[in-house]
Amino acid sequence: MYRRFKDITMSAKKELDLAVAADGDQRPKAAPNKEEKPLISSKAKFSPFFRQFLAASGPIIATLSSGMTAGFSAVLLPQLKSPNSTLKIDHDQASWIASMAALPMALGCIFSGVLMERYGRRMTQLLLCVPFLLGWVLLSLATTVWHLYVGRFLTGFSVGLLGPPSIVYIAETAEPRHRGALLATVTLAISVGILLSHVLGTFLYWKVAAAVSVFFPCLSFGLFWICPETPSWLAIKGYASEAEEAFHWLRGYSDQAQGELKVILSKKPASRSDSKEGSFKRLAHSLRSIFSLSFLKPFFIMNVFFFVQQFSGVNAVAFYSVDIMKTVSGNVDEYLATIVIDVIRVVMSLATCILLRQFGRRPLGLISLVGTTVSLLSLAAVLKTPFYKEYPSLSWLPTGLLASYICFISIGLVPLPWVMTGEVFPAAHRELGSGATSFFGFFVFFVVVKSSPFFFSTLGMVGTFQLFGGITLLGTVFIFCFLPETKNKTLEEIEDLFSKPKPKPSPESAEVV
């Protein structure tokens, strides 16, 4: 199936494949077929980084639509609760509208893991654009609560489908020095999507805002169409020539790139070799590799990381931001405060793309967790004893602490689990590892979003922020003890990092110490 689809899209990518990069491309390329209409002028030259960024643009735009899905309920629910709304909802329906998008995300991860193993990372992302498009169209045309449920379900299911293949696709198409920054743009896209959704919902009727959102899955589909499959997946499936072609399209012909290509092509094609073995032998081999340290260690670390991420309250704030701001912002207009918080989130997500090129994963993760913990517990203390209400000059204090929380959580705790999920699993089980980990992350996502109204009503805003702060405090200790550093390492080096035990110090070095 891959070869048939590749033939269909080859003409769309022909000109990009023939444009020779200035950054290390050395092989002469054949002239383009005159009978084919080139997509991009043959006079243009595209560097490997440009091509890698172009490949990452499809997942990034699709993820922007994911952010809009997360932020849409924050403006949809207040409009539906308005006395002028033609579609009336009660409190229970409101919680289901908000959480209905989170409910199928975990299910989408399971499907995407199967799809991207069988059909590839690129094809899976092309397919998920369809339910994304249908979900937004249904929301824009909704006349009943059930239309809202189904529309939110489809967009949420698409978010789940997108999670594993998007990060794996970017991780496998980007070179090590650009990988962290490009993966961090996924979180930036979520922040921009939340901001865009809130801005559209503030100034437009919710149906119009949903109609505008239809544009982004369409744009993402077009970007996926012109970019290649990842070389790693092609090599594992036994498509050696296609893997080499895709690798050169993305990375050029520099000496460093050639060395990495040899490592990728040296891997034994699983699909062809396994076909000669019995089903029992294949199953036994698969189980042995799954229960190896190279899989179990990153699986355990990333699941705990995702649990801490979600129970830091980041999505509770995103889904119920307007309602939270009514409590926190005091005399400040809650819609204005929500947009200000969104802008801060975008700025810090953009800063994270730069910080990940300069600093490692561990320093950013620890700084983020410590800052998030301090901000949450301080906000809870301020809300518990609202002395700021007696001093008008301090009315900004709760909003300022919430902004501090957004700043710290955005530079590490939000992006790093997604960044590292695309890096830490071995190539043979990257689909399973990223899919299962994303499944757990989205499942906890749903639990937090669905239970947040219960937390707010029983524990109050103070108790809920104390709960979130306590969990991030424990998460700080865990990350300090177990999170490895993956900055500037190839995917093969990261795999070795987990599979090989740490060398014990020699007696001579122990004596010196």
Short mmCIF file of C-alpha atoms in Angstrom, two decimals:
data_model
loop_
_atom_site.label_atom_id
_atom_site.label_comp_id
_atom_site.label_asym_id
_atom_site.label_seq_id
_atom_site.Cartn_x
_atom_site.Cartn_y
_atom_site.Cartn_z
CA MET A 1 0.00 0.00 0.00
CA TYR A 2 2.86 2.33 0.82
CA ARG A 3 4.39 1.90 -2.66
CA ARG A 4 1.07 2.65 -4.39
CA PHE A 5 0.52 5.79 -2.32
CA LYS A 6 4.15 6.84 -2.88
CA ASP A 7 3.63 6.70 -6.67
CA ILE A 8 0.57 8.95 -6.39
CA THR A 9 2.37 11.65 -4.42
CA MET A 10 5.78 11.45 -6.10
CA SER A 11 5.04 14.15 -8.66
CA ALA A 12 4.00 16.57 -5.88
CA LYS A 13 7.39 16.13 -4.18
CA LYS A 14 9.47 15.91 -7.38
CA GLU A 15 10.74 19.44 -7.42
CA LEU A 16 11.61 19.55 -3.70
CA ASP A 17 13.63 16.37 -4.15
CA LEU A 18 15.56 17.89 -7.07
CA ALA A 19 16.33 21.23 -5.37
CA VAL A 20 19.92 20.84 -4.08
CA ALA A 21 20.66 22.13 -0.60
CA ALA A 22 23.53 24.48 0.06
CA ASP A 23 24.17 22.90 3.47
CA GLY A 24 26.28 19.92 2.50
CA ASP A 25 24.44 18.50 -0.54
CA GLN A 26 27.15 17.29 -2.92
CA ARG A 27 25.49 14.96 -5.42
CA PRO A 28 24.32 16.42 -8.74
CA LYS A 29 20.64 16.00 -9.39
CA ALA A 30 18.90 15.18 -12.63
CA ALA A 31 16.86 17.86 -14.34
CA PRO A 32 13.15 17.81 -13.61
CA ASN A 33 10.83 16.16 -16.08
CA LYS A 34 9.63 18.91 -18.41
CA GLU A 35 6.27 17.22 -18.77
CA GLU A 36 5.58 17.55 -15.06
CA LYS A 37 4.45 20.85 -13.60
CA PRO A 38 6.85 21.55 -10.72
CA LEU A 39 5.42 22.45 -7.34
CA ILE A 40 8.25 24.86 -6.54
CA SER A 41 10.55 26.70 -8.92
CA SER A 42 13.69 24.74 -9.83
CA LYS A 43 15.77 27.88 -9.30
CA ALA A 44 15.11 27.77 -5.59
CA LYS A 45 17.43 25.91 -3.24
CA PHE A 46 16.25 24.46 0.01
CA SER A 47 18.54 23.67 2.92
CA PRO A 48 18.13 20.45 4.92
CA PHE A 49 16.81 22.48 7.85
CA PHE A 50 14.12 24.04 5.63
CA ARG A 51 13.04 20.58 4.49
CA GLN A 52 12.98 19.26 8.05
CA PHE A 53 10.95 22.27 9.13
CA LEU A 54 8.59 21.73 6.19
CA ALA A 55 8.15 18.10 7.23
CA ALA A 56 7.42 19.23 10.80
CA SER A 57 4.90 21.85 9.61
CA GLY A 58 2.16 19.29 8.94
CA PRO A 59 2.16 17.95 12.52
CA ILE A 60 2.57 21.48 13.88
CA ILE A 61 -0.51 22.83 12.05
CA ALA A 62 -2.52 19.76 13.03
CA THR A 63 -1.42 20.27 16.63
CA LEU A 64 -2.56 23.89 16.43
CA SER A 65 -6.03 22.48 15.73
CA SER A 66 -5.54 20.26 18.80
CA GLY A 67 -4.92 23.39 20.88
CA MET A 68 -8.07 24.93 19.47
CA THR A 69 -9.94 21.79 20.55
CA ALA A 70 -8.62 22.20 24.10
CA GLY A 71 -9.45 25.90 24.27
CA PHE A 72 -12.82 25.80 22.52
CA SER A 73 -14.86 24.71 25.55
CA ALA A 74 -13.65 27.70 27.60
CA VAL A 75 -15.48 30.09 25.26
CA LEU A 76 -18.21 27.71 24.10
CA LEU A 77 -19.64 27.00 27.58
CA PRO A 78 -20.07 30.64 28.71
CA GLN A 79 -21.88 31.42 25.44
CA LEU A 80 -24.15 28.38 25.84
CA LYS A 81 -24.91 29.36 29.46
CA SER A 82 -25.85 32.87 28.40
CA PRO A 83 -29.55 33.77 28.75
CA ASN A 84 -29.58 34.68 25.05
CA SER A 85 -28.33 31.25 23.94
CA THR A 86 -30.66 29.35 21.63
CA LEU A 87 -29.12 26.05 22.79
CA LYS A 88 -29.68 25.58 26.53
CA ILE A 89 -27.46 23.30 28.64
CA ASP A 90 -27.29 22.38 32.32
CA HIS A 91 -24.25 21.94 34.57
CA ASP A 92 -23.85 18.21 33.86
CA GLN A 93 -24.11 18.72 30.10
CA ALA A 94 -21.49 21.46 30.32
CA SER A 95 -18.99 19.11 32.01
CA TRP A 96 -19.62 16.47 29.34
CA ILE A 97 -19.17 18.98 26.50
CA ALA A 98 -15.82 19.99 27.99
CA SER A 99 -14.63 16.45 28.72
CA MET A 100 -16.09 14.79 25.60
CA ALA A 101 -13.05 15.91 23.63
CA ALA A 102 -10.72 14.33 26.18
CA LEU A 103 -12.68 11.06 26.42
CA PRO A 104 -11.64 9.54 23.04
CA MET A 105 -8.06 10.87 23.02
CA ALA A 106 -6.70 7.76 24.73
CA LEU A 107 -8.64 5.56 22.28
CA GLY A 108 -7.18 7.54 19.38
CA CYS A 109 -3.65 6.77 20.61
CA ILE A 110 -4.31 3.03 20.40
CA PHE A 111 -5.61 3.31 16.85
CA SER A 112 -2.76 5.55 15.75
CA GLY A 113 -0.19 3.13 17.16
CA VAL A 114 -1.60 0.36 14.99
CA LEU A 115 -2.01 2.59 11.93
CA MET A 116 1.47 4.12 11.98
CA GLU A 117 3.12 0.72 12.46
CA ARG A 118 1.25 -0.75 9.50
CA TYR A 119 0.86 2.22 7.13
CA GLY A 120 3.51 4.66 8.32
CA ARG A 121 3.65 7.90 10.27
CA ARG A 122 2.78 10.10 7.29
CA MET A 123 -0.24 8.12 6.09
CA THR A 124 -1.68 8.01 9.62
CA GLN A 125 -1.52 11.79 9.85
CA LEU A 126 -3.15 12.18 6.45
CA LEU A 127 -6.03 9.98 7.60
CA LEU A 128 -6.61 11.80 10.90
CA CYS A 129 -7.23 15.09 9.09
CA VAL A 130 -10.59 13.68 7.93
CA PRO A 131 -12.30 13.25 11.36
CA PHE A 132 -10.71 16.54 12.45
CA LEU A 133 -12.40 18.28 9.53
CA LEU A 134 -15.74 16.53 10.10
CA GLY A 135 -15.70 17.37 13.82
CA TRP A 136 -15.26 21.10 13.28
CA VAL A 137 -17.90 21.13 10.51
CA LEU A 138 -20.39 19.38 12.79
CA LEU A 139 -19.70 21.84 15.62
CA SER A 140 -20.24 24.79 13.28
CA LEU A 141 -23.62 23.35 12.20
CA ALA A 142 -24.76 22.04 15.61
CA THR A 143 -28.40 22.54 16.60
CA THR A 144 -28.61 20.06 19.51
CA VAL A 145 -26.43 19.07 22.45
CA TRP A 146 -25.79 15.70 20.80
CA HIS A 147 -24.29 17.47 17.79
CA LEU A 148 -21.90 19.14 20.21
CA TYR A 149 -21.07 15.80 21.84
CA VAL A 150 -20.30 14.13 18.50
CA GLY A 151 -18.34 17.10 17.17
CA ARG A 152 -16.25 17.29 20.33
CA PHE A 153 -15.77 13.51 20.26
CA LEU A 154 -14.46 13.59 16.67
CA THR A 155 -12.05 16.46 17.29
CA GLY A 156 -10.86 14.82 20.51
CA PHE A 157 -10.42 11.47 18.77
CA SER A 158 -8.31 13.24 16.14
CA VAL A 159 -6.16 14.80 18.85
CA GLY A 160 -5.50 11.30 20.19
CA LEU A 161 -4.74 9.99 16.71
CA LEU A 162 -2.29 12.84 16.20
CA GLY A 163 -0.38 12.49 19.48
CA PRO A 164 2.00 9.54 18.85
CA PRO A 165 2.64 9.87 15.07
CA SER A 166 3.27 13.62 15.20
CA ILE A 167 6.08 13.42 17.75
CA VAL A 168 7.54 10.25 16.21
CA TYR A 169 7.40 11.78 12.71
CA ILE A 170 9.24 14.92 13.80
CA ALA A 171 11.76 12.93 15.86
CA GLU A 172 12.55 10.63 12.93
CA THR A 173 12.79 13.35 10.27
CA ALA A 174 14.86 15.91 12.22
CA GLU A 175 18.58 15.74 12.87
CA PRO A 176 19.70 15.72 16.54
CA ARG A 177 20.67 19.39 16.78
CA HIS A 178 17.24 20.54 15.52
CA ARG A 179 15.09 17.78 17.02
CA GLY A 180 14.46 19.35 20.44
CA ALA A 181 13.45 22.73 19.03
CA LEU A 182 11.18 21.22 16.36
CA LEU A 183 9.50 18.94 18.88
CA ALA A 184 9.02 21.91 21.20
CA THR A 185 7.09 23.70 18.45
CA VAL A 186 4.35 21.09 19.02
CA THR A 187 3.73 22.60 22.44
CA LEU A 188 4.01 26.09 20.94
CA ALA A 189 1.32 25.10 18.42
CA ILE A 190 -0.96 23.95 21.25
CA SER A 191 -0.48 27.29 23.03
CA VAL A 192 -1.17 29.24 19.82
CA GLY A 193 -4.24 27.08 19.19
CA ILE A 194 -5.62 27.75 22.67
CA LEU A 195 -5.01 31.49 22.25
CA LEU A 196 -6.55 31.54 18.78
CA SER A 197 -9.60 29.63 19.99
CA HIS A 198 -10.11 32.04 22.90
CA VAL A 199 -9.67 35.10 20.67
CA LEU A 200 -12.14 33.77 18.10
CA GLY A 201 -14.60 32.84 20.84
CA THR A 202 -14.29 36.25 22.48
CA PHE A 203 -15.15 38.22 19.34
CA LEU A 204 -17.18 35.71 17.30
CA TYR A 205 -20.25 33.56 17.81
CA TRP A 206 -19.16 30.02 18.69
CA LYS A 207 -20.51 28.53 15.45
CA VAL A 208 -18.49 31.00 13.40
CA ALA A 209 -15.39 30.24 15.47
CA ALA A 210 -15.85 26.51 14.77
CA ALA A 211 -16.27 27.21 11.05
CA VAL A 212 -12.96 29.14 10.97
CA SER A 213 -11.27 26.19 12.66
CA VAL A 214 -12.05 23.98 9.64
CA PHE A 215 -9.20 25.66 7.73
CA PHE A 216 -6.37 24.14 9.78
CA PRO A 217 -6.96 20.40 9.16
CA CYS A 218 -7.16 21.23 5.44
CA LEU A 219 -3.84 23.08 5.53
CA SER A 220 -2.23 20.26 7.50
CA PHE A 221 -3.39 17.69 4.94
CA GLY A 222 -1.73 19.65 2.14
CA LEU A 223 1.58 19.83 4.03
CA PHE A 224 1.56 16.10 4.78
CA TRP A 225 0.87 15.41 1.12
CA ILE A 226 4.13 16.96 -0.17
CA CYS A 227 6.49 15.50 2.47
CA PRO A 228 8.04 12.01 2.62
CA GLU A 229 7.66 9.11 5.00
CA THR A 230 10.30 8.81 7.73
CA PRO A 231 13.50 6.96 6.74
CA SER A 232 13.46 4.90 9.95
CA TRP A 233 10.03 3.39 9.26
CA LEU A 234 10.90 2.70 5.63
CA ALA A 235 14.14 0.98 6.63
CA ILE A 236 12.45 -1.17 9.29
CA LYS A 237 9.80 -2.22 6.74
CA GLY A 238 12.48 -3.19 4.23
CA TYR A 239 12.07 -0.29 1.78
CA ALA A 240 15.81 0.45 1.65
CA SER A 241 15.86 2.54 -1.54
CA GLU A 242 12.86 4.61 -0.43
CA ALA A 243 14.46 5.09 2.99
CA GLU A 244 17.65 6.39 1.39
CA GLU A 245 15.69 8.67 -0.93
CA ALA A 246 13.62 10.11 1.94
CA PHE A 247 16.71 10.55 4.11
CA HIS A 248 18.56 12.54 1.43
CA TRP A 249 15.42 14.63 0.81
CA LEU A 250 15.43 15.57 4.48
CA ARG A 251 19.10 15.64 5.41
CA GLY A 252 21.22 16.13 2.28
CA TYR A 253 24.54 14.38 1.69
CA SER A 254 26.91 15.71 4.37
CA ASP A 255 29.40 13.31 5.97
CA GLN A 256 27.48 13.36 9.26
CA ALA A 257 24.22 12.61 7.47
CA GLN A 258 25.80 9.75 5.52
CA GLY A 259 27.05 8.20 8.75
CA GLU A 260 23.59 8.32 10.33
CA LEU A 261 22.04 6.88 7.16
CA LYS A 262 24.37 3.86 7.37
CA VAL A 263 23.20 3.20 10.93
CA ILE A 264 19.53 3.43 9.88
CA LEU A 265 19.99 1.13 6.89
CA SER A 266 22.00 -1.37 8.94
CA LYS A 267 18.94 -2.27 11.00
CA LYS A 268 17.44 -5.63 10.09
CA PRO A 269 14.14 -5.16 8.19
CA ALA A 270 11.58 -6.57 10.60
CA SER A 271 8.81 -7.18 8.06
CA ARG A 272 10.85 -9.25 5.65
CA SER A 273 12.88 -11.29 8.10
CA ASP A 274 9.92 -11.96 10.37
CA SER A 275 7.90 -13.35 7.48
CA LYS A 276 10.23 -16.37 7.41
CA GLU A 277 9.64 -17.19 11.06
CA GLY A 278 6.74 -18.94 12.71
CA SER A 279 4.07 -16.92 14.47
CA PHE A 280 5.05 -18.32 17.89
CA LYS A 281 8.71 -17.41 17.36
CA ARG A 282 7.78 -13.88 16.29
CA LEU A 283 5.56 -13.45 19.34
CA ALA A 284 8.28 -14.73 21.70
CA HIS A 285 10.84 -12.41 20.16
CA SER A 286 8.46 -9.45 20.41
CA LEU A 287 7.69 -10.15 24.08
CA ARG A 288 11.38 -10.49 24.94
CA SER A 289 12.14 -7.13 23.37
CA ILE A 290 9.15 -5.45 25.02
CA PHE A 291 10.19 -6.67 28.47
CA SER A 292 13.75 -5.46 27.97
CA LEU A 293 15.24 -2.52 29.86
CA SER A 294 15.42 -0.45 26.68
CA PHE A 295 11.60 -0.44 26.59
CA LEU A 296 10.47 -0.75 30.21
CA LYS A 297 12.71 1.98 31.67
CA PRO A 298 11.54 4.77 29.33
CA PHE A 299 7.96 3.45 29.51
CA PHE A 300 7.88 3.78 33.30
CA ILE A 301 9.61 7.17 33.37
CA MET A 302 7.41 8.72 30.69
CA ASN A 303 4.15 7.47 32.22
CA VAL A 304 5.03 9.03 35.58
CA PHE A 305 6.09 12.20 33.76
CA PHE A 306 2.71 12.38 31.98
CA PHE A 307 0.84 11.76 35.24
CA VAL A 308 2.64 14.68 36.88
CA GLN A 309 2.08 16.84 33.81
CA GLN A 310 -1.67 16.32 33.77
CA PHE A 311 -2.16 16.58 37.54
CA SER A 312 -0.28 19.86 37.55
CA GLY A 313 -3.65 21.20 36.36
CA VAL A 314 -2.50 22.57 33.02
CA ASN A 315 -5.53 21.32 31.10
CA ALA A 316 -7.95 22.07 33.91
CA VAL A 317 -6.86 25.70 33.56
CA ALA A 318 -7.11 25.54 29.75
CA PHE A 319 -10.60 23.95 29.67
CA TYR A 320 -12.13 26.07 32.45
CA SER A 321 -9.97 29.19 32.12
CA VAL A 322 -12.80 31.75 31.98
CA ASP A 323 -14.52 30.28 35.05
CA ILE A 324 -11.20 30.12 36.93
CA MET A 325 -10.36 33.70 36.02
CA LYS A 326 -13.69 34.86 37.50
CA THR A 327 -12.41 33.65 40.86
CA VAL A 328 -8.74 34.54 40.51
CA SER A 329 -8.68 37.82 38.61
CA GLY A 330 -10.69 39.92 41.09
CA ASN A 331 -11.77 43.15 39.43
CA VAL A 332 -10.01 42.32 36.15
CA ASP A 333 -12.24 41.33 33.22
CA GLU A 334 -12.05 37.53 33.04
CA TYR A 335 -12.02 37.37 29.21
CA LEU A 336 -9.20 39.90 29.01
CA ALA A 337 -7.29 38.07 31.75
CA THR A 338 -7.77 34.76 29.90
CA ILE A 339 -6.31 36.17 26.69
CA VAL A 340 -3.38 37.70 28.62
CA ILE A 341 -2.65 34.31 30.18
CA ASP A 342 -2.86 32.73 26.70
CA VAL A 343 -0.38 35.25 25.30
CA ILE A 344 2.01 34.46 28.15
CA ARG A 345 1.63 30.76 27.36
CA VAL A 346 2.49 31.37 23.70
CA VAL A 347 5.51 33.55 24.52
CA MET A 348 6.89 30.99 26.97
CA SER A 349 6.27 28.13 24.52
CA LEU A 350 8.22 30.10 21.92
CA ALA A 351 10.98 30.67 24.44
CA THR A 352 11.04 26.92 25.11
CA CYS A 353 11.93 26.25 21.46
CA ILE A 354 15.03 28.39 21.99
CA LEU A 355 15.83 27.08 25.47
CA LEU A 356 15.78 23.45 24.30
CA ARG A 357 18.58 24.27 21.85
CA GLN A 358 20.68 25.75 24.64
CA PHE A 359 19.89 23.62 27.67
CA GLY A 360 19.23 19.96 28.35
CA ARG A 361 15.95 18.29 29.18
CA ARG A 362 16.81 17.71 32.84
CA PRO A 363 17.63 21.36 33.79
CA LEU A 364 14.49 22.69 32.09
CA GLY A 365 12.34 19.96 33.64
CA LEU A 366 13.59 20.64 37.16
CA ILE A 367 13.33 24.43 36.87
CA SER A 368 9.81 24.06 35.49
CA LEU A 369 8.69 21.70 38.25
CA VAL A 370 10.13 23.79 41.09
CA GLY A 371 8.63 27.00 39.68
CA THR A 372 5.26 25.35 39.06
CA THR A 373 5.13 23.97 42.60
CA VAL A 374 6.00 27.31 44.19
CA SER A 375 3.47 29.18 42.01
CA LEU A 376 0.61 26.76 42.74
CA LEU A 377 1.16 26.64 46.49
CA SER A 378 1.63 30.42 46.67
CA LEU A 379 -1.57 30.98 44.67
CA ALA A 380 -3.45 28.66 47.03
CA ALA A 381 -2.09 30.54 50.06
CA VAL A 382 -3.07 33.93 48.61
CA LEU A 383 -6.60 32.76 47.76
CA LYS A 384 -6.99 31.22 51.21
CA THR A 385 -6.21 34.50 52.98
CA PRO A 386 -7.27 37.14 50.44
CA PHE A 387 -5.49 40.06 52.09
CA TYR A 388 -4.93 41.57 48.63
CA LYS A 389 -8.62 42.60 48.53
CA GLU A 390 -7.93 45.18 51.21
CA TYR A 391 -5.25 46.82 49.08
CA PRO A 392 -6.33 47.82 45.54
CA SER A 393 -2.69 48.04 44.46
CA LEU A 394 -2.35 44.26 45.08
CA SER A 395 -5.43 43.20 43.12
CA TRP A 396 -3.14 41.84 40.42
CA LEU A 397 -1.42 39.35 42.79
CA PRO A 398 -3.57 36.22 42.14
CA THR A 399 -3.49 36.82 38.37
CA GLY A 400 0.26 37.41 38.59
CA LEU A 401 0.80 34.10 40.40
CA LEU A 402 -1.36 32.32 37.84
CA ALA A 403 0.77 33.92 35.11
CA SER A 404 3.90 32.72 36.94
CA TYR A 405 2.41 29.21 36.99
CA ILE A 406 1.80 29.36 33.23
CA CYS A 407 5.37 30.60 32.62
CA PHE A 408 7.05 27.83 34.58
CA ILE A 409 4.80 25.02 33.41
CA SER A 410 5.25 26.03 29.76
CA ILE A 411 9.05 25.81 29.69
CA GLY A 412 9.31 22.19 30.79
CA LEU A 413 6.44 20.26 32.30
CA VAL A 414 4.13 20.75 29.31
CA PRO A 415 6.52 20.16 26.37
CA LEU A 416 9.08 17.70 27.73
CA PRO A 417 6.90 14.57 28.04
CA TRP A 418 5.83 15.00 24.41
CA VAL A 419 9.35 15.85 23.25
CA MET A 420 10.90 12.86 24.97
CA THR A 421 8.18 10.36 24.03
CA GLY A 422 9.36 10.70 20.43
CA GLU A 423 12.98 10.11 21.49
CA VAL A 424 13.30 7.51 24.23
CA PHE A 425 11.74 4.32 22.83
CA PRO A 426 13.69 1.81 20.71
CA ALA A 427 13.01 1.91 16.96
CA ALA A 428 11.49 -1.58 16.87
CA HIS A 429 8.77 -0.58 19.37
CA ARG A 430 8.57 3.18 18.95
CA GLU A 431 4.95 2.90 17.76
CA LEU A 432 3.94 0.78 20.75
CA GLY A 433 5.87 2.84 23.30
CA SER A 434 4.73 6.25 22.10
CA GLY A 435 1.16 5.01 21.56
CA ALA A 436 0.83 3.37 24.98
CA THR A 437 2.45 6.31 26.78
CA SER A 438 0.28 8.83 24.93
CA PHE A 439 -2.76 6.65 25.72
CA PHE A 440 -1.99 6.91 29.42
CA GLY A 441 -1.32 10.65 29.14
CA PHE A 442 -4.63 11.30 27.41
CA PHE A 443 -6.47 9.01 29.83
CA VAL A 444 -5.19 11.06 32.79
CA PHE A 445 -6.02 14.16 30.72
CA PHE A 446 -9.67 13.02 30.60
CA VAL A 447 -9.71 12.15 34.32
CA VAL A 448 -8.41 15.61 35.26
CA VAL A 449 -10.75 17.53 32.92
CA LYS A 450 -13.83 15.52 33.95
CA SER A 451 -13.05 15.65 37.67
CA SER A 452 -11.95 19.29 37.83
CA PRO A 453 -15.49 20.63 38.43
CA PHE A 454 -15.80 18.09 41.28
CA PHE A 455 -12.45 19.21 42.74
CA PHE A 456 -13.41 22.87 42.49
CA SER A 457 -16.81 22.30 44.12
CA THR A 458 -15.61 20.03 46.96
CA LEU A 459 -12.02 21.15 47.64
CA GLY A 460 -12.57 24.69 46.45
CA MET A 461 -10.11 26.62 44.31
CA VAL A 462 -7.61 26.67 47.20
CA GLY A 463 -7.72 22.93 47.88
CA THR A 464 -7.51 22.09 44.17
CA PHE A 465 -4.40 24.21 43.66
CA GLN A 466 -2.87 22.67 46.80
CA LEU A 467 -3.53 19.19 45.38
CA PHE A 468 -1.89 20.10 42.07
CA GLY A 469 1.06 21.71 43.87
CA GLY A 470 1.62 18.65 46.06
CA ILE A 471 1.73 16.34 43.02
CA THR A 472 4.26 18.55 41.20
CA LEU A 473 6.40 18.59 44.34
CA LEU A 474 6.55 14.79 44.32
CA GLY A 475 7.16 14.89 40.58
CA THR A 476 10.20 17.12 41.12
CA VAL A 477 11.82 14.44 43.28
CA PHE A 478 11.05 11.71 40.73
CA ILE A 479 12.41 13.66 37.74
CA PHE A 480 15.57 14.55 39.65
CA CYS A 481 16.23 10.87 40.35
CA PHE A 482 15.24 9.18 37.09
CA LEU A 483 14.97 11.49 34.05
CA PRO A 484 17.91 10.99 31.64
CA GLU A 485 19.44 13.62 29.36
CA THR A 486 18.77 13.16 25.62
CA LYS A 487 19.91 16.51 24.21
CA ASN A 488 22.07 16.25 21.04
CA LYS A 489 21.94 12.45 21.06
CA THR A 490 20.85 10.45 18.02
CA LEU A 491 17.88 8.13 18.45
CA GLU A 492 20.27 5.18 18.27
CA GLU A 493 22.43 6.63 21.07
CA ILE A 494 19.34 7.17 23.25
CA GLU A 495 18.31 3.56 22.66
CA ASP A 496 21.76 2.44 23.85
CA LEU A 497 21.45 4.73 26.86
CA PHE A 498 18.52 2.70 28.17
CA SER A 499 19.61 -0.74 27.02
CA LYS A 500 23.14 -0.69 28.40
CA PRO A 501 23.64 -0.63 32.19
CA LYS A 502 25.85 2.05 33.65
CA PRO A 503 29.49 0.90 33.91
CA LYS A 504 30.69 0.22 37.42
CA PRO A 505 33.74 2.22 38.57
CA SER A 506 37.01 0.31 38.41
CA PRO A 507 38.91 -0.47 41.62
CA GLU A 508 41.66 1.92 40.54
CA SER A 509 39.25 4.85 40.15
CA ALA A 510 37.63 4.01 43.47
CA GLU A 511 40.98 4.15 45.18
CA VAL A 512 41.75 7.53 43.64
CA VAL A 513 38.45 8.92 44.89
#
